[in-house]
Coordinates of C-alpha atoms and ligand atoms in Angstrom, one line a residue:
M123 CA 72.6 90.8 103.0
G124 CA 73.2 87.2 101.9
S125 CA 76.7 85.8 102.0
V126 CA 78.5 89.1 102.0
P127 CA 79.8 90.0 105.4
P128 CA 79.8 93.7 106.5
I129 CA 83.1 95.4 105.9
G130 CA 84.7 97.3 108.7
S131 CA 82.3 98.7 111.2
S132 CA 80.0 100.4 108.8
G133 CA 77.9 97.4 107.7
S134 CA 77.1 99.2 104.5
T135 CA 75.4 97.4 101.7
G136 CA 76.4 99.5 98.7
P137 CA 79.0 98.7 96.0
I138 CA 82.8 98.7 96.3
D139 CA 84.8 101.2 94.2
S140 CA 87.3 98.8 92.7
H141 CA 89.5 101.6 91.1
C142 CA 89.9 105.1 92.5
H143 CA 93.1 107.1 92.3
L144 CA 92.7 108.9 95.6
Q145 CA 96.3 110.0 95.4
S146 CA 95.2 112.6 92.8
L147 CA 93.2 114.4 95.6
S148 CA 94.6 116.5 98.4
A149 CA 94.8 114.9 101.8
D150 CA 91.7 116.7 103.0
E151 CA 89.7 116.1 99.8
R152 CA 90.6 112.4 100.1
E153 CA 89.1 112.0 103.6
A154 CA 86.0 114.0 102.6
A155 CA 85.6 111.9 99.5
L156 CA 85.8 108.7 101.5
D157 CA 83.2 110.0 104.0
A158 CA 80.8 111.1 101.3
A159 CA 81.0 107.7 99.7
R160 CA 80.4 105.9 102.9
A161 CA 77.4 108.1 103.6
R162 CA 75.9 106.6 100.4
G163 CA 76.7 103.1 101.4
V164 CA 79.9 102.5 99.5
R165 CA 81.7 99.8 101.5
G166 CA 85.2 99.6 100.1
F167 CA 87.9 101.3 98.0
L168 CA 90.8 99.9 96.0
V169 CA 93.4 102.6 95.2
P170 CA 95.9 101.7 92.5
A171 CA 99.4 103.1 92.3
I172 CA 100.7 104.9 89.2
Q173 CA 104.4 104.5 90.1
L174 CA 106.4 103.0 92.9
A175 CA 106.9 106.4 94.4
D176 CA 103.2 106.3 95.3
A177 CA 103.5 103.2 97.5
E178 CA 104.3 104.6 100.9
E179 CA 101.5 107.2 100.7
L180 CA 98.9 104.6 99.5
L181 CA 99.9 102.1 102.2
A182 CA 99.6 104.7 104.9
L183 CA 96.2 105.7 103.6
A184 CA 95.0 102.0 103.6
H185 CA 96.3 101.4 107.1
R186 CA 94.3 104.4 108.4
H187 CA 91.0 103.0 107.0
D188 CA 89.6 99.4 107.4
D189 CA 87.7 99.8 104.1
V190 CA 90.7 101.0 101.9
W191 CA 93.2 98.7 100.1
C192 CA 95.8 99.4 97.5
A193 CA 97.3 97.9 94.4
L194 CA 101.1 98.6 93.9
G195 CA 102.9 98.8 90.6
V196 CA 103.7 100.9 87.6
H197 CA 101.3 102.3 85.1
P198 CA 102.2 101.9 81.4
H199 CA 102.5 105.8 81.1
D200 CA 105.3 105.6 83.7
A201 CA 107.1 102.4 82.4
S202 CA 110.2 104.6 81.8
T203 CA 110.5 105.1 85.6
W204 CA 111.2 101.3 86.1
Q205 CA 114.7 100.7 87.2
D206 CA 116.9 97.7 87.9
G207 CA 116.0 96.2 91.2
D208 CA 112.4 97.5 91.2
E209 CA 111.1 94.0 90.9
R210 CA 112.5 93.1 94.3
R211 CA 111.5 96.5 95.8
L212 CA 107.9 96.0 94.5
A213 CA 107.9 92.4 95.9
E214 CA 108.8 93.8 99.4
L215 CA 106.1 96.4 99.2
L216 CA 103.5 93.9 98.2
A217 CA 104.2 91.9 101.4
D218 CA 102.1 94.5 103.2
P219 CA 98.7 93.1 104.2
K220 CA 96.9 96.1 102.7
A221 CA 98.6 95.7 99.3
V222 CA 96.1 93.3 97.6
A223 CA 97.1 93.4 93.9
V224 CA 99.8 94.3 91.4
G225 CA 99.1 97.4 89.4
E226 CA 98.1 99.4 87.8
C227 CA 100.1 97.8 85.0
G228 CA 99.4 97.4 81.3
L229 CA 99.8 98.8 77.9
D230 CA 98.7 102.2 76.5
F231 CA 99.3 102.7 72.8
Y232 CA 96.9 105.7 72.7
Y233 CA 99.2 108.1 74.5
D234 CA 102.5 106.2 74.1
H235 CA 104.0 108.1 77.1
S236 CA 106.6 105.3 77.4
P237 CA 108.2 103.3 74.5
R238 CA 106.0 100.3 73.6
E239 CA 108.6 97.6 74.0
L240 CA 109.5 99.0 77.4
Q241 CA 105.8 99.0 78.4
E242 CA 105.6 95.3 77.5
E243 CA 108.7 94.4 79.4
V244 CA 107.6 96.3 82.6
L245 CA 104.2 94.6 82.2
R246 CA 105.9 91.1 82.0
Q247 CA 108.0 91.8 85.1
Q248 CA 104.9 92.8 87.1
W249 CA 102.8 89.8 85.9
R250 CA 105.7 87.5 86.9
L251 CA 105.6 89.0 90.3
A252 CA 101.8 88.6 90.5
L253 CA 102.1 84.9 89.7
E254 CA 105.0 84.4 92.1
L255 CA 103.2 86.2 95.0
D256 CA 99.8 84.7 94.0
L257 CA 98.2 88.2 93.7
P258 CA 95.8 89.4 91.0
A259 CA 96.8 92.2 88.6
V260 CA 94.9 95.4 87.9
V261 CA 95.4 95.9 84.1
H262 CA 95.1 99.0 82.0
N263 CA 94.7 98.5 78.2
R264 CA 94.1 101.2 75.7
D265 CA 94.5 100.9 71.9
S266 CA 96.8 97.9 72.5
N267 CA 94.4 94.9 72.2
E268 CA 96.7 93.0 69.8
R269 CA 99.9 93.1 71.8
M270 CA 97.9 92.6 75.1
L271 CA 96.5 89.4 73.8
A272 CA 99.9 88.3 72.6
V273 CA 101.4 88.8 76.1
V274 CA 98.4 87.2 77.8
A275 CA 98.9 84.2 75.6
E276 CA 102.6 83.7 76.6
E277 CA 102.9 80.4 78.3
E278 CA 104.4 81.8 81.5
F279 CA 101.2 83.8 82.1
A280 CA 98.8 80.9 82.2
G281 CA 96.9 81.1 85.5
L282 CA 97.2 84.9 85.9
R283 CA 94.3 86.5 87.7
A284 CA 93.4 89.9 86.5
D285 CA 90.9 92.8 86.5
F286 CA 90.9 94.6 83.1
H287 CA 89.7 97.9 84.6
S288 CA 87.7 100.5 82.8
F289 CA 87.1 98.1 80.0
A290 CA 86.3 99.6 76.6
G291 CA 88.1 97.2 74.3
G292 CA 85.2 95.9 72.3
L293 CA 83.3 92.6 72.0
A294 CA 86.0 90.5 70.4
M295 CA 88.5 91.5 73.1
A296 CA 86.0 90.9 75.8
E297 CA 85.4 87.4 74.5
E298 CA 89.1 86.6 74.7
L299 CA 89.4 87.9 78.2
I300 CA 86.3 86.2 79.4
A301 CA 87.6 82.9 78.0
R302 CA 90.6 83.3 80.4
D303 CA 88.4 84.0 83.4
F304 CA 89.5 87.6 83.8
Y305 CA 87.3 90.2 85.4
L306 CA 86.1 93.4 83.6
G307 CA 85.6 96.7 85.4
F308 CA 82.7 99.1 84.4
T309 CA 83.2 102.9 84.9
G310 CA 81.0 105.9 84.4
M311 CA 81.3 105.2 80.7
I312 CA 78.4 102.8 80.9
T313 CA 76.2 105.9 81.6
F314 CA 77.4 107.9 78.6
K315 CA 74.9 108.2 75.7
R316 CA 77.4 107.2 73.0
A317 CA 79.0 104.3 74.9
D318 CA 77.1 101.4 73.3
N319 CA 80.6 99.9 72.7
V320 CA 80.9 99.6 76.5
R321 CA 77.3 98.4 77.2
E322 CA 77.4 95.8 74.5
V323 CA 79.8 93.7 76.6
I324 CA 77.3 93.3 79.4
P325 CA 75.2 90.5 77.9
I326 CA 78.2 88.3 77.2
L327 CA 80.0 89.0 80.5
P328 CA 79.3 86.3 83.1
P329 CA 77.8 88.1 86.1
E330 CA 80.5 86.6 88.4
R331 CA 83.2 88.5 86.4
E332 CA 81.9 92.0 86.6
L333 CA 83.3 94.8 88.8
V334 CA 82.3 98.5 89.3
E335 CA 84.7 101.4 89.6
T336 CA 84.9 105.1 89.3
D337 CA 88.4 105.5 88.0
T338 CA 88.5 108.7 90.1
P339 CA 89.4 111.5 89.1
Y340 CA 88.4 110.5 85.5
L341 CA 85.2 109.5 83.8
A342 CA 82.6 110.9 86.1
P343 CA 79.2 109.3 85.4
V344 CA 76.0 111.1 84.2
P345 CA 74.7 113.4 85.7
H346 CA 78.1 114.5 87.0
R347 CA 79.9 114.0 83.6
G348 CA 82.7 116.5 83.1
K349 CA 83.4 117.1 86.8
E350 CA 86.3 115.6 88.7
N351 CA 85.1 112.2 89.7
R352 CA 84.5 110.9 93.2
P353 CA 84.1 107.4 94.7
E354 CA 80.6 108.2 95.9
W355 CA 79.4 108.1 92.2
V356 CA 80.1 104.4 92.0
V357 CA 76.5 104.3 93.1
E358 CA 75.3 105.7 89.8
I359 CA 77.5 103.2 87.9
A360 CA 76.0 100.2 89.9
E361 CA 72.5 101.6 89.4
R362 CA 73.1 101.7 85.6
L363 CA 74.5 98.2 85.6
A364 CA 71.4 97.0 87.5
E365 CA 69.2 98.7 84.9
E366 CA 71.1 97.1 82.0
R367 CA 71.0 93.7 83.7
G368 CA 67.3 94.0 84.7
E369 CA 68.3 93.3 88.3
S370 CA 67.9 95.2 91.5
Y371 CA 70.6 97.7 92.7
E372 CA 71.0 95.5 95.9
A373 CA 71.7 92.4 93.8
I374 CA 74.4 94.2 91.8
C375 CA 76.0 95.5 94.9
E376 CA 76.0 92.2 96.6
R377 CA 77.4 90.3 93.5
T378 CA 80.1 92.8 92.5
T379 CA 81.2 92.8 96.2
E380 CA 81.5 89.0 96.2
N381 CA 83.4 89.3 92.9
F382 CA 85.7 91.9 94.4
F383 CA 86.6 89.7 97.3
R384 CA 87.0 86.6 95.2
L385 CA 89.5 88.3 93.0
F386 CA 91.2 90.5 95.6
S387 CA 91.2 87.7 98.1
K388 CA 93.9 89.2 100.2
A389 CA 91.5 92.1 101.1
R390 CA 89.1 89.6 102.7
A391 CA 91.9 87.9 104.6
A392 CA 92.8 91.3 106.1
E393 CA 89.4 91.9 107.5
Ligands
ZN262 ZN1 93.8 103.7 86.9

């Protein structure tokens, strides 16, 4: 299996699900979902927090499983939950060896669940922390390209490492993010009939910048579209990416896994 070492004791050779909100499933469903994915060769899982209140539960889950890691932070929907002192609290939580990224953080001007200025400020605080702790950020961006690019361009964020997960921001946005060496995550959207706007990014994205993810419980790929998503279906996403690239499934799994560990380097160190 080339230069990619087996993860945990499984020695699986499938893809890594780089974004699955397992906290949305019950404790039993969670374990069953992990086992079902492993049975199909899925060799790792990154579970991003939505708010700081998730942290303890996600860290406990990650500590129970060699192949599970978490990102800790505050989603733009929940930016209003951010309180004075949370920056220090988050920094302490991120010292845990299983916390490998800051997030999920970002901007969402589609739902506007939190005021836009507050979303931006909470994003800045989390990116400052990412730079200070030398961790990558897991970034959510929806209908907010213009402000996202403005914040990205702020001088203090030069050198930020990031995964723009579930990317659907269009070609021009992709070009800007690629120029900054960011990573883009593909979800089940790449299997949707009308998602040419997602697939059109593939030819311009350097292979070493692509990741695959389910975004469980959302965006289940064809032929499971409309159901509650599960990490095992990252296989269908990697298969479609292989088809689009004209490469083998194995090659896509190997490369996206290398990409994952390059970006989320703390996960490799924890092995
Ligand atoms: Zn997410």
